[in-house]
Tab-separated table of C-alpha atoms in Angstrom:
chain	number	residue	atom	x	y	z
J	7	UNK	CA	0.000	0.000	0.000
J	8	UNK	CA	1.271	2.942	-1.098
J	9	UNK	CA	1.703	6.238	1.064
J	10	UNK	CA	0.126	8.340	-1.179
J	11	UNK	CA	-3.761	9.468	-0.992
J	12	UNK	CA	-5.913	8.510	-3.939
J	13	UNK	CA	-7.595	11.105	-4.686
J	14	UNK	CA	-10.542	9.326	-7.005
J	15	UNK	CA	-11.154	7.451	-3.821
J	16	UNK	CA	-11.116	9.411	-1.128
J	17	UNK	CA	-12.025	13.256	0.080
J	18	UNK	CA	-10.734	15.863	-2.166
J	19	UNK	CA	-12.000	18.439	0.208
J	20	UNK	CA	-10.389	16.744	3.204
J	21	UNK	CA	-7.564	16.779	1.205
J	22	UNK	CA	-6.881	19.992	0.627
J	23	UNK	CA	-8.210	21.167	4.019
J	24	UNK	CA	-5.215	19.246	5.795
J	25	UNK	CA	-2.648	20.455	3.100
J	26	UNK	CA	-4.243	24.518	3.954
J	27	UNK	CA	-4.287	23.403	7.838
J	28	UNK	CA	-1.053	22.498	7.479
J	29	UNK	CA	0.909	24.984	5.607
J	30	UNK	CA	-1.496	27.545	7.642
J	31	UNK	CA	-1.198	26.210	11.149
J	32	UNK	CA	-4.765	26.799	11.668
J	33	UNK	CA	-7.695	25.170	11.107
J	34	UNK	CA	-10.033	25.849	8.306
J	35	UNK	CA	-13.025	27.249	10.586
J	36	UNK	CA	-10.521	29.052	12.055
J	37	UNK	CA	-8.434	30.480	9.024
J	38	UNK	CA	-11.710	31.159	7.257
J	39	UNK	CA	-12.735	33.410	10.288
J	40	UNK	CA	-9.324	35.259	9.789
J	41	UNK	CA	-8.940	36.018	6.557
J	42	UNK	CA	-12.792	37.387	6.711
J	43	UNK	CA	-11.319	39.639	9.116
J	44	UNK	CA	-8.453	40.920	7.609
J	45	UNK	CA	-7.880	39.870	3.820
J	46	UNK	CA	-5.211	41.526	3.307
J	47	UNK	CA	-2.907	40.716	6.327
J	48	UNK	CA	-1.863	37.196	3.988
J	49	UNK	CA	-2.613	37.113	0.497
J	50	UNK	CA	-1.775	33.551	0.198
J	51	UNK	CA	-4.053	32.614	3.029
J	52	UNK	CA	-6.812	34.949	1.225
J	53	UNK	CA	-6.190	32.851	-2.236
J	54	UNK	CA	-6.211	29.496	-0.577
J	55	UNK	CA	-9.578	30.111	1.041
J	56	UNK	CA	-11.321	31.600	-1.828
J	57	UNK	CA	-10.057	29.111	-4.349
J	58	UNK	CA	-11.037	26.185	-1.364
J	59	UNK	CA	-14.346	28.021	-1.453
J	60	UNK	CA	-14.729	27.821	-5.051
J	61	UNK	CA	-12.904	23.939	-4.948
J	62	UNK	CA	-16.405	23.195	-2.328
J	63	UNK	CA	-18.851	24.607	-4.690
J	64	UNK	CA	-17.536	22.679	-7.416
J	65	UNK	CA	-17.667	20.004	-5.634
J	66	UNK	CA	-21.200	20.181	-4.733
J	67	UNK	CA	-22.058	20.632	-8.058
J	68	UNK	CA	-20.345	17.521	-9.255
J	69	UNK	CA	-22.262	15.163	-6.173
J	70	UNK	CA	-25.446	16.910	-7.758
J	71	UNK	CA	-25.101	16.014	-11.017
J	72	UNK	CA	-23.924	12.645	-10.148
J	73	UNK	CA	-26.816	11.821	-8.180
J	74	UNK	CA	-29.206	13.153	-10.722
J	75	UNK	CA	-27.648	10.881	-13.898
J	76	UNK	CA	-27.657	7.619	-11.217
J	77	UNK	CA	-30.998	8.165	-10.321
J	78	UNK	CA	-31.569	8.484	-14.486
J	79	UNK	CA	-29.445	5.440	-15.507
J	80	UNK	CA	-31.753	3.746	-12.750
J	81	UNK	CA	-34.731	4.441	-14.177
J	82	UNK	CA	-33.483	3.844	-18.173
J	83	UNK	CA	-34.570	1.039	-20.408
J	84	UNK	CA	-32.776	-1.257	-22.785
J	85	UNK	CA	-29.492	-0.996	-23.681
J	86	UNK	CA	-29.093	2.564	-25.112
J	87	UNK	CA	-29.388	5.326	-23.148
J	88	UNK	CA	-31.336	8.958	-24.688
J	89	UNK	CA	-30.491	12.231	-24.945
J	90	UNK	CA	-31.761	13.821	-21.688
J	91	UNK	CA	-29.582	11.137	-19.860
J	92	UNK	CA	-26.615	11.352	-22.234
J	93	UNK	CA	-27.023	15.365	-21.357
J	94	UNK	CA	-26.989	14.334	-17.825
J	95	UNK	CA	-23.839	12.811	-18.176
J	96	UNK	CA	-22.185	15.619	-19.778
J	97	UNK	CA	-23.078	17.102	-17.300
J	98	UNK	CA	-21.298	14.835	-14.742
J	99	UNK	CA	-18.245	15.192	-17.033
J	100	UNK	CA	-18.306	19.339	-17.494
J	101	UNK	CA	-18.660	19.089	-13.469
J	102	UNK	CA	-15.428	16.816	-12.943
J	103	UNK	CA	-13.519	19.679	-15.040
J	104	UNK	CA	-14.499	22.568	-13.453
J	105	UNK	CA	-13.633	20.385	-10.321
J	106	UNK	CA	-10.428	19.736	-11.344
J	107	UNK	CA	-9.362	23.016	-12.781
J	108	UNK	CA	-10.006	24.017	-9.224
J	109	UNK	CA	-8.395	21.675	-7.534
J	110	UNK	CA	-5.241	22.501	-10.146
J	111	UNK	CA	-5.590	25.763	-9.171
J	112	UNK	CA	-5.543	25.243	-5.195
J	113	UNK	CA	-2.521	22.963	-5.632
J	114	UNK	CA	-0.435	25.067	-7.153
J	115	UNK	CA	-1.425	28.070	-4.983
J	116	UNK	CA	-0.313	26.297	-2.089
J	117	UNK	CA	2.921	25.003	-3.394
J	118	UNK	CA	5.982	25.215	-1.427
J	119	UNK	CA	7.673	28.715	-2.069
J	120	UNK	CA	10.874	26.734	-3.152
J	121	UNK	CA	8.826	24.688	-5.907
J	122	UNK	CA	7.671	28.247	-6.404
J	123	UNK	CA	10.780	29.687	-7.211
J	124	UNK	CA	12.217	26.500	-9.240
J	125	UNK	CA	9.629	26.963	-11.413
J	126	UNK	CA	10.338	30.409	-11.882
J	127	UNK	CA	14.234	30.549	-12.096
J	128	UNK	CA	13.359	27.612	-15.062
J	129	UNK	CA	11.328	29.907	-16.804
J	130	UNK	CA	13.862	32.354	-16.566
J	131	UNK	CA	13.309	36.283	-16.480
J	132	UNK	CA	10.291	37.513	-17.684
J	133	UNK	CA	10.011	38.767	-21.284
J	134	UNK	CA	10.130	43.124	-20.890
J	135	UNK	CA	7.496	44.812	-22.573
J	136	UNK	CA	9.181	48.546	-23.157
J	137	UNK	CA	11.017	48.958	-26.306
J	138	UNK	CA	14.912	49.451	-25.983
J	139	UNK	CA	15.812	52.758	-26.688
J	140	UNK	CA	17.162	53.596	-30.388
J	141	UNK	CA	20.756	53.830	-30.688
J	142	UNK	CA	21.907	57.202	-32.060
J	143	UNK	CA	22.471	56.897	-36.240
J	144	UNK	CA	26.640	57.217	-37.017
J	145	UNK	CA	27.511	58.136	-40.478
J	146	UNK	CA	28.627	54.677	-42.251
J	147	UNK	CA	32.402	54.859	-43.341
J	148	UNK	CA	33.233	53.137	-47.006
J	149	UNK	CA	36.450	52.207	-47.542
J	150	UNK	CA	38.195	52.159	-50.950
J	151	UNK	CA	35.216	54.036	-52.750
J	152	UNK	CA	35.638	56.093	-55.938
J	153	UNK	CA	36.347	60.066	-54.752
């Protein structure tokens, strides 16, 4: 047995919550109660919660639609399904993304701040966007032209 959570089986939310409890030393009742109060004192604590907040929604929406396309496939007959429960499933599937792309999010807003900057010195310097200033024009010299 491995010592790494599977994800697809277990608690996203709980999850995360540890990985914010831990890198925050609080709890989440407790760090959502302080960044209320003061968002700006730490902005990474402010982006963890609202992107948990919007991680929780997500995931509500996702146990919704699930439950609505079981309770469908339940009540289906033959083999092939129709549209409204084909529908339902995209649904489930449009659901899982948004999930994940918040959960991708979260993750890499609580990274370690020296994954952080690996990533960043690999990337190198940022591309400037101001023009470089024009050099000033010098007469050309020719050499062994006709006088």
């Amino acid at each position: 047995m491995s010592d790494i959570p599977d994800v697809f089986d277990g608690d996203v939310l709980g999850l995360f919550a540890a990985r914010i409890e831990a890198q925050f030393g609080l709890a989440m009742s407790e760090l959502t109660h302080a960044v209320h109060a003061a968002p700006q004192a730490h902005p990474g604590a402010t982006h963890a919660v609202h992107w948990y907040g919007l991680l929780s929604q997500a995931q509500q929406v996702l146990e919704t639609a699930e439950d609505t396309l079981v309770a469908a496939l339940e009540t289906a007959v033959g083999d092939q399904l129709d549209d409204p429960v084909m529908e339902l499933a995209h649904r489930v599937n449009h659901a899982v993304a948004a999930r994940d792309g918040r959960a991708i999010t979260l993750r890499f807003l609580l990274q370690a701040p020296a994954e952080t900057a690996r990533i960043q010195q690999r990337f190198g310097p940022r591309v400037t966007t101001t023009l470089p200033t024009p050099a000033p024009a010098q007469p050309a010299r020719i050499r062994g032209g006709v006088r």
